[in-house]
Short mmCIF file of C-alpha atoms in Angstrom, two decimals:
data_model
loop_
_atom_site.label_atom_id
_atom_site.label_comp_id
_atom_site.label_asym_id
_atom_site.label_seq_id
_atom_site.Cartn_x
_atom_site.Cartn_y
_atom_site.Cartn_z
CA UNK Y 27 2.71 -22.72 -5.61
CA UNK Y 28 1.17 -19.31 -4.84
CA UNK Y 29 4.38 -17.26 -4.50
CA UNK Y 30 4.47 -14.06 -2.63
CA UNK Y 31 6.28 -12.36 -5.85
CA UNK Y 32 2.69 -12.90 -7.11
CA UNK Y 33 1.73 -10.49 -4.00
CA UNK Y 34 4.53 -7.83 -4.59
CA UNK Y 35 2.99 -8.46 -8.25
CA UNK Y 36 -0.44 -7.20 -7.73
CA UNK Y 37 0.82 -4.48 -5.38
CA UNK Y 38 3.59 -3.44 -8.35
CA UNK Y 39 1.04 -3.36 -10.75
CA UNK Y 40 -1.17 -0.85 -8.45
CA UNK Y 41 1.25 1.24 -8.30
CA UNK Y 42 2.49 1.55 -12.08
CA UNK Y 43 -1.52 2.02 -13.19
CA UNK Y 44 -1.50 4.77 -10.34
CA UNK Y 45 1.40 6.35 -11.66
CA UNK Y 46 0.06 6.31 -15.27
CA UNK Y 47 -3.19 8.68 -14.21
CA UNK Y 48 -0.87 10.85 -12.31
CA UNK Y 49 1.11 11.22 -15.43
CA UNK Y 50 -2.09 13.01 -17.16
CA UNK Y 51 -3.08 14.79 -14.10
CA UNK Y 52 -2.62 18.37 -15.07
CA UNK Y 53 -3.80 19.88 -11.23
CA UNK Y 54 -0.50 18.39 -9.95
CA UNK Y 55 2.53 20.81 -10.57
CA UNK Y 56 4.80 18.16 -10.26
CA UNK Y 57 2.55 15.38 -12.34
CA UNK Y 58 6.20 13.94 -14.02
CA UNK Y 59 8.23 13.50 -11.04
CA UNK Y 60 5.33 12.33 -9.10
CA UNK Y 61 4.31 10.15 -11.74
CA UNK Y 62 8.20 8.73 -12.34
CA UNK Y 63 8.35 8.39 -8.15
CA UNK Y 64 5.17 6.05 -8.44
CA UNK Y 65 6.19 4.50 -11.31
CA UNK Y 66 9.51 3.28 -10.06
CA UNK Y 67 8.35 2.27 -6.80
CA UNK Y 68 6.35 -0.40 -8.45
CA UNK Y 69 8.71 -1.81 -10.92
CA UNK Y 70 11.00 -2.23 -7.66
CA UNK Y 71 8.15 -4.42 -6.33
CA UNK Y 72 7.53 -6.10 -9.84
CA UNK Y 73 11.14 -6.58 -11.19
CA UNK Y 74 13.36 -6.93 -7.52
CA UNK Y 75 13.93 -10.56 -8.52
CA UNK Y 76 14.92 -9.79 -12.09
CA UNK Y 77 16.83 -6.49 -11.87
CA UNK Y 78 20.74 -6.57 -11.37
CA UNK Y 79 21.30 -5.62 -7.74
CA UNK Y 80 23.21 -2.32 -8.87
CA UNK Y 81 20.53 -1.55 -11.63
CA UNK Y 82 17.76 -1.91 -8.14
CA UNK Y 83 20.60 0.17 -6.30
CA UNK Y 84 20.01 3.21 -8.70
CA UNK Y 85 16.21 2.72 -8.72
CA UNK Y 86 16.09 3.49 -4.63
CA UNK Y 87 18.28 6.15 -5.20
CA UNK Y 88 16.58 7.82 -8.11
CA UNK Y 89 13.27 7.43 -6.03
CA UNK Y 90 14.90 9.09 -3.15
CA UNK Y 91 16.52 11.91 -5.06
CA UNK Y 92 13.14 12.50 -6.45
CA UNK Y 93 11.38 12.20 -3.40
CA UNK Y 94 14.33 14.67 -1.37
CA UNK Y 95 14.17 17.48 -4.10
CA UNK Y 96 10.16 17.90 -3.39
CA UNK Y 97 9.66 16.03 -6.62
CA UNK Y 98 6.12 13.85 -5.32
CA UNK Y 99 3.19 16.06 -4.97
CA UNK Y 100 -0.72 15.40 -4.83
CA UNK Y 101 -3.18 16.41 -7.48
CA UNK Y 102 -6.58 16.06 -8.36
CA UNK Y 103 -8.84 12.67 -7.65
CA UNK Y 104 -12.14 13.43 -8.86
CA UNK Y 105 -13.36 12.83 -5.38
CA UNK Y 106 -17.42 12.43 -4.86
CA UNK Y 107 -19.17 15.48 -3.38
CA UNK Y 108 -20.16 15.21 0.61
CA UNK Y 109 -23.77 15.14 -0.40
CA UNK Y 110 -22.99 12.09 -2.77
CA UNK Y 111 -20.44 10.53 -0.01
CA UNK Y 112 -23.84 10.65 2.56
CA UNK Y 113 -25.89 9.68 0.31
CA UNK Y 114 -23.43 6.43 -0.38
CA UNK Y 115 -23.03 5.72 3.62
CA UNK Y 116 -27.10 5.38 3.89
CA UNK Y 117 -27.72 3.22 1.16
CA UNK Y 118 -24.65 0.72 2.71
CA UNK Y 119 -24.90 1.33 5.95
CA UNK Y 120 -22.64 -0.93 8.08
CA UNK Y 121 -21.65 -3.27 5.01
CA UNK Y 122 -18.91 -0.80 4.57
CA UNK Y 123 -17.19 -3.30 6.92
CA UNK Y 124 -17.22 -6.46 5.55
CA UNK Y 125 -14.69 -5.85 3.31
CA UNK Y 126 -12.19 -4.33 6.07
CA UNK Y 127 -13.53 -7.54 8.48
CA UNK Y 128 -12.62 -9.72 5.61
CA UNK Y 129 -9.20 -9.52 5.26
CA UNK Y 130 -8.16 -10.22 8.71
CA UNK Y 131 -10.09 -13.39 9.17
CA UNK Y 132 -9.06 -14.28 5.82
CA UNK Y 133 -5.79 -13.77 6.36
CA UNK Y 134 -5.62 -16.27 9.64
CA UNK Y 135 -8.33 -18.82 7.85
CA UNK Y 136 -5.44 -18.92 4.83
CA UNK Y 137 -2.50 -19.53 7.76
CA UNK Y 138 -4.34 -22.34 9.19
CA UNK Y 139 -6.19 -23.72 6.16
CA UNK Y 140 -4.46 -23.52 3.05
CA UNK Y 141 -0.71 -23.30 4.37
CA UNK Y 142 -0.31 -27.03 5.22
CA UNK Y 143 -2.53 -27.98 2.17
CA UNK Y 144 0.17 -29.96 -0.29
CA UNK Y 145 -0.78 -30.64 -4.31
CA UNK Y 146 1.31 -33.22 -5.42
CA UNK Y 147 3.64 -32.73 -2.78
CA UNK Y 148 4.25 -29.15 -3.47
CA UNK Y 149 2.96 -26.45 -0.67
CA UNK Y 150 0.25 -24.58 -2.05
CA UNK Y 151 1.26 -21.35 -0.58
CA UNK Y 152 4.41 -20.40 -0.25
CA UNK Y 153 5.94 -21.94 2.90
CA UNK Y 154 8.53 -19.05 4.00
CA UNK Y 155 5.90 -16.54 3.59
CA UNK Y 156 2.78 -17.90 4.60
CA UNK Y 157 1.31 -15.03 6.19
CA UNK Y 158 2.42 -12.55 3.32
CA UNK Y 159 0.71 -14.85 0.90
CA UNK Y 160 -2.94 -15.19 3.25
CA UNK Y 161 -2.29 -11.34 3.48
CA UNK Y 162 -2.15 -10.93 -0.32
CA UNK Y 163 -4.85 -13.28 -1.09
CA UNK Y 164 -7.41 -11.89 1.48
CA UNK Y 165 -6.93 -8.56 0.33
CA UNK Y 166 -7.86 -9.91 -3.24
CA UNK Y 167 -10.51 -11.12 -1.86
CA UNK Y 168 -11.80 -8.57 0.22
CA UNK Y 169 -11.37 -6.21 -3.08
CA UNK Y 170 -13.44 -8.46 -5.56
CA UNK Y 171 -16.28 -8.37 -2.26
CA UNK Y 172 -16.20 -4.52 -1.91
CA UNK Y 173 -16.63 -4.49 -5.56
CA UNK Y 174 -19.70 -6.41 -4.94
CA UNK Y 175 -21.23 -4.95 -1.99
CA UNK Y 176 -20.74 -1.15 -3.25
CA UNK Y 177 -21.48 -1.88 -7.22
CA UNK Y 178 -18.22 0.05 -7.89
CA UNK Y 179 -15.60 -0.86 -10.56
CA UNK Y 180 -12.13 -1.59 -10.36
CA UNK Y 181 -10.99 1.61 -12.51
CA UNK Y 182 -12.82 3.33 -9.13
CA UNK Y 183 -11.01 1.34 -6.90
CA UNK Y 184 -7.48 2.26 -8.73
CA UNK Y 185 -8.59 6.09 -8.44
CA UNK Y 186 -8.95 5.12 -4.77
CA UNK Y 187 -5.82 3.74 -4.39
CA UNK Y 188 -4.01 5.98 -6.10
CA UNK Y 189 -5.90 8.81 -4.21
CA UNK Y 190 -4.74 7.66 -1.14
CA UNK Y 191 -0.99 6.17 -1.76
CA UNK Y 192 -0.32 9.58 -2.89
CA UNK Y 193 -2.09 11.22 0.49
CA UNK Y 194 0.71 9.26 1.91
CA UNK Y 195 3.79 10.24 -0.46
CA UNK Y 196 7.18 9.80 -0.35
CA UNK Y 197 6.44 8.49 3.31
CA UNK Y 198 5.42 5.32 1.44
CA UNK Y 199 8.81 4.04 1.19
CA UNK Y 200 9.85 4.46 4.27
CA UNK Y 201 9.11 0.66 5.95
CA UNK Y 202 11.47 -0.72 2.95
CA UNK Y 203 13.96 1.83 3.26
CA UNK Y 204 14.19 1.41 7.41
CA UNK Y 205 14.20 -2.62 7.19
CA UNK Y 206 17.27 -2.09 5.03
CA UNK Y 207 18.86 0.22 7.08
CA UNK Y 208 18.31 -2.18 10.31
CA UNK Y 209 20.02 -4.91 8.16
CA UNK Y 210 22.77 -2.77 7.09
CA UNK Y 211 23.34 -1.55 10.96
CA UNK Y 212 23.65 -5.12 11.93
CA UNK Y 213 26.11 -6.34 8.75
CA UNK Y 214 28.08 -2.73 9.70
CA UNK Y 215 28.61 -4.61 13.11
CA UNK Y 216 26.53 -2.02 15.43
CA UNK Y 217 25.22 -4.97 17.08
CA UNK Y 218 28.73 -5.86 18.43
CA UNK Y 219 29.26 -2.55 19.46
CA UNK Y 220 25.90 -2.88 21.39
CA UNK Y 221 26.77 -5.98 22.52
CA UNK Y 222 30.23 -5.06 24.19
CA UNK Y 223 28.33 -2.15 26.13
CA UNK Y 224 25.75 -4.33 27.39
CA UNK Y 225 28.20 -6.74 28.59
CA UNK Y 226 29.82 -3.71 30.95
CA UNK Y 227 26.44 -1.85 31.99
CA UNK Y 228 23.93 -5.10 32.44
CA UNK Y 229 25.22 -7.47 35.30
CA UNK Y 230 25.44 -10.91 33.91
CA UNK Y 231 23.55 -12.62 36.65
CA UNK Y 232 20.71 -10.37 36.06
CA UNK Y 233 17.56 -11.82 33.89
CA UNK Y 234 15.11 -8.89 34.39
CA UNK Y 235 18.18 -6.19 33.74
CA UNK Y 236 18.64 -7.49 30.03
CA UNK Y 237 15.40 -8.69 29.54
CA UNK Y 238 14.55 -4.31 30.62
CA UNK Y 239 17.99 -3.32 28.03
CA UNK Y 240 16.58 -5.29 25.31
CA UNK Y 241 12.81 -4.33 25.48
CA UNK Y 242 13.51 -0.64 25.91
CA UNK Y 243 16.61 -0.68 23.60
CA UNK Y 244 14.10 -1.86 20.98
CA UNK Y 245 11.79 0.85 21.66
CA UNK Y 246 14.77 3.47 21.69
CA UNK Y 247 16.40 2.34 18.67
CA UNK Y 248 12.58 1.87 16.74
CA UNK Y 249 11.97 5.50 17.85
CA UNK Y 250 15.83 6.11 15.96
CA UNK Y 251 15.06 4.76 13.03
CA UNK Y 252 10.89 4.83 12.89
CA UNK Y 253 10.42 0.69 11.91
CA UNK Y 254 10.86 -2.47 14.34
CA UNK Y 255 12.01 -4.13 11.57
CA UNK Y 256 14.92 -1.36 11.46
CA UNK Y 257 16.07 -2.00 15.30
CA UNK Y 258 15.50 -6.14 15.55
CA UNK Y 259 18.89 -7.60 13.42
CA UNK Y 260 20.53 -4.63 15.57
CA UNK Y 261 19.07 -5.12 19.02
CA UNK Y 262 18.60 -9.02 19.04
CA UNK Y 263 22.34 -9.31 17.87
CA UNK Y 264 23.61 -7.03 20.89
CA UNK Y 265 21.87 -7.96 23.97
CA UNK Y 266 18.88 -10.92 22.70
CA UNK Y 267 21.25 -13.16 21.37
CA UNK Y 268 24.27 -13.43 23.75
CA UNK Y 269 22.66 -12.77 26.59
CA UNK Y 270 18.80 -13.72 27.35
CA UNK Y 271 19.40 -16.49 24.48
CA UNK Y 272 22.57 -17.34 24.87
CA UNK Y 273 23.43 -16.91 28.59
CA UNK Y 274 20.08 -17.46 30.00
CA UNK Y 275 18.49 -19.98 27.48
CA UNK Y 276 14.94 -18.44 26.99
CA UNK Y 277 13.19 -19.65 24.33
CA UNK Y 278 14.43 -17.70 21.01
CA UNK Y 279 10.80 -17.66 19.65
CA UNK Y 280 9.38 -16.01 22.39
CA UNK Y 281 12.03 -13.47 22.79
CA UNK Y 282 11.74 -12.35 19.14
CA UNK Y 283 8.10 -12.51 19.57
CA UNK Y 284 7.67 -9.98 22.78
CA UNK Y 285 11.14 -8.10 21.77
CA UNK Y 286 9.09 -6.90 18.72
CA UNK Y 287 5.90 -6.06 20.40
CA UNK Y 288 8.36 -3.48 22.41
CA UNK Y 289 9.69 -2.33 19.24
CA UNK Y 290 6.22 -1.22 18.34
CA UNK Y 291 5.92 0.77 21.10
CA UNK Y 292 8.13 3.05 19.88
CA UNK Y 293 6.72 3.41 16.67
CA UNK Y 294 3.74 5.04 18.54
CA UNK Y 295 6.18 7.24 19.94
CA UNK Y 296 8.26 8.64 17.01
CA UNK Y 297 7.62 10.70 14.57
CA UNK Y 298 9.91 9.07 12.08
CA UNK Y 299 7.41 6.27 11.95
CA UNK Y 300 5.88 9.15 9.75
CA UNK Y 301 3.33 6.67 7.86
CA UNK Y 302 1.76 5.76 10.92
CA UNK Y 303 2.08 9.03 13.09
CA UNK Y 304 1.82 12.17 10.47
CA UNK Y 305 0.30 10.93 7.53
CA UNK Y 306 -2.80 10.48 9.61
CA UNK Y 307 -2.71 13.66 11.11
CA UNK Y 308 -2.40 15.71 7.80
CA UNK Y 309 -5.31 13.22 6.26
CA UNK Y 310 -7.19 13.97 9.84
CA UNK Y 311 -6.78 17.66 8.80
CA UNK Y 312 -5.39 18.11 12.75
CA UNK Y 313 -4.27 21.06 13.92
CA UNK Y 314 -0.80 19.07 15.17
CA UNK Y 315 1.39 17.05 13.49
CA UNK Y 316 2.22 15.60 16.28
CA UNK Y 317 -1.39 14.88 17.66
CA UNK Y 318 -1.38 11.42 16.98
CA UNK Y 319 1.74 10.58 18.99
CA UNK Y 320 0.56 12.77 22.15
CA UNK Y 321 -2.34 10.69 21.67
CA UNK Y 322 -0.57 7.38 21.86
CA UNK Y 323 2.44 7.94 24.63
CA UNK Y 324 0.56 6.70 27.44
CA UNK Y 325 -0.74 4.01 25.92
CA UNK Y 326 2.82 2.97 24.42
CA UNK Y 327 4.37 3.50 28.10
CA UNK Y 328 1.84 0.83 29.46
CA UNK Y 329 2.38 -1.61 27.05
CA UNK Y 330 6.44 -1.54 26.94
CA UNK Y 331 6.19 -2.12 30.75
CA UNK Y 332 3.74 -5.44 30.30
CA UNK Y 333 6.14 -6.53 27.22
CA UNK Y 334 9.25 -5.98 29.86
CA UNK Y 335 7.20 -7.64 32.41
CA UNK Y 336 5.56 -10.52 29.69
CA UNK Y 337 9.35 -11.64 28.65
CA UNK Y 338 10.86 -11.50 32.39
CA UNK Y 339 7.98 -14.10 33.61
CA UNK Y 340 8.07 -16.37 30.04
CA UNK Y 341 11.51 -16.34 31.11
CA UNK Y 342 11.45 -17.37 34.53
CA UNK Y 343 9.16 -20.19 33.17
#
């Protein structure tokens, strides 16, 4: 079986070969703490299954201590010249794509193809993380094609990598760190707290009323905490659960479905979603932080009120 610790694997092993150039890199003032913050963050990836839960404890907090303390910095990449970057983009042209094209139709020909395919009655990929493992194995893919269609080598595409996880920074960790925090809200019992107010505000014969708390709860509480992953144990427990599940008997797929589609929206509304909102800004070289989200509000607004709108009628159906 193709495991997705084989995924977390290859994306470990990125990150401790990144780490071990930004070790040597002497234009970064901070080239050991930087290095140590890259380095860890990939054993956590690599080792999570083998490491002592309290051993992994101090890990996360040694990579946020170093991370808090302005320990991760950027240094130097050996970046190609504009005139060499031009000269790249005419001689490829639009091929550039295919690799970028690749991965998503890879990704949903792996789901459909390979996850029901069954060697001697084991799943070939692995079945509670089929779409982690197409994911993983498109990227691979897409990589080994790139390598192809640009001539490069893989010690360039590890520069690359390493070029731009560090562009990103300590920001890096932030979807791991927020997914935990959501599932520590909801063992902490926030979502009975929620649950208890939305049982006095939203009127119990009302289906659009908590199908409206829950969507824009999710988008309030992703904007909180800057991950949809962060606000789903805590909003589906409170209001999804007892009361459009529960009460109302929609259809728990579809609810979790649509409920995180309006947690998205506020993730292009927050700034705490910083991976997604100001890393691209400071790559962008805008004048803003904040450009991005300005950018985005509208377009956020429209779709939480078709994801409010979306659940009420899959409801009334």
């Amino acid at each position: 079986m193709i495991r997705v610790q084989y995924v977390y694997d290859f994306v470990g092993l990125i990150l401790v070969l990144s780490s071990l150039y930004t070790f040597r890199d002497r234009a970064n003032p901070r080239r050991m703490t930087t290095g140590l913050f890259y380095l860890l963050y990939g054993l956590a990836f690599i080792l999570a299954d083998v490491l002592p839960s309290f051993v992994l404890g101090l890990v996360v907090i040694a990579i946020v201590l170093l991370a808090g303390f302005g320990g991760v910095r950027t240094g130097s990449y050996r970046e190609a010249s504009p005139v060499e970057r031009e000269a790249s983009r005419q001689r490829l042209g639009n091929r550039l794509f295919i690799p970028a094209v690749l991965i998503p139709l890879l990704t949903v020909a792996g789901v459909e193809g390979l996850g029901r395919v069954r060697l001697a009655g084991t799943a070939l990929l692995d079945p509670a993380n089929v779409t982690l493992v197409a994911l993983g194995l498109a990227a691979a893919l897409a990589l080994i094609a790139a390598w192809f269609i640009t001539r490069s080598s893989p010690v360039a595409s590890l520069r690359e990598a390493r070029r731009l996880i560090e562009a990103i920074g300590w920001a890096a960790v932030l979807p791991q760190m927020l997914a935990v925090l959501g599932t520590l809200f909801a063992s902490a019992g926030v979502g009975d707290v929620i649950a208890r107010m939305a049982n006095r505000v939203i009127p119990h014969h009302s289906l659009f009323w908590a199908v409206f708390a829950y969507c824009v709860g999710m988008a309030v509480f992703t904007m909180i905490m800057g991950n949809a992953f962060a606000a789903f144990p805590v909003m589906t427990a409170g209001i999804a659960i007892p009361l459009i599940i529960g009460h109302f008997g929609v259809d728990a797929d579809r609810v979790a479905a649509i409920g995180m589609f309006a947690g998205y929206c506020g993730t292009l509304l927050t700034p705490m979603a910083a991976n997604f909102n100001i890393v691209p800004a400071a790559l962008l070289g805008l004048r803003s932080q904040y450009a991005v989200i300005r950018a985005q509000w509208p377009t956020a607004v429209i779709i939480l009120a078709v994801n409010i709108l979306l659940m009420y009628a899959v409801a009334k159906w």
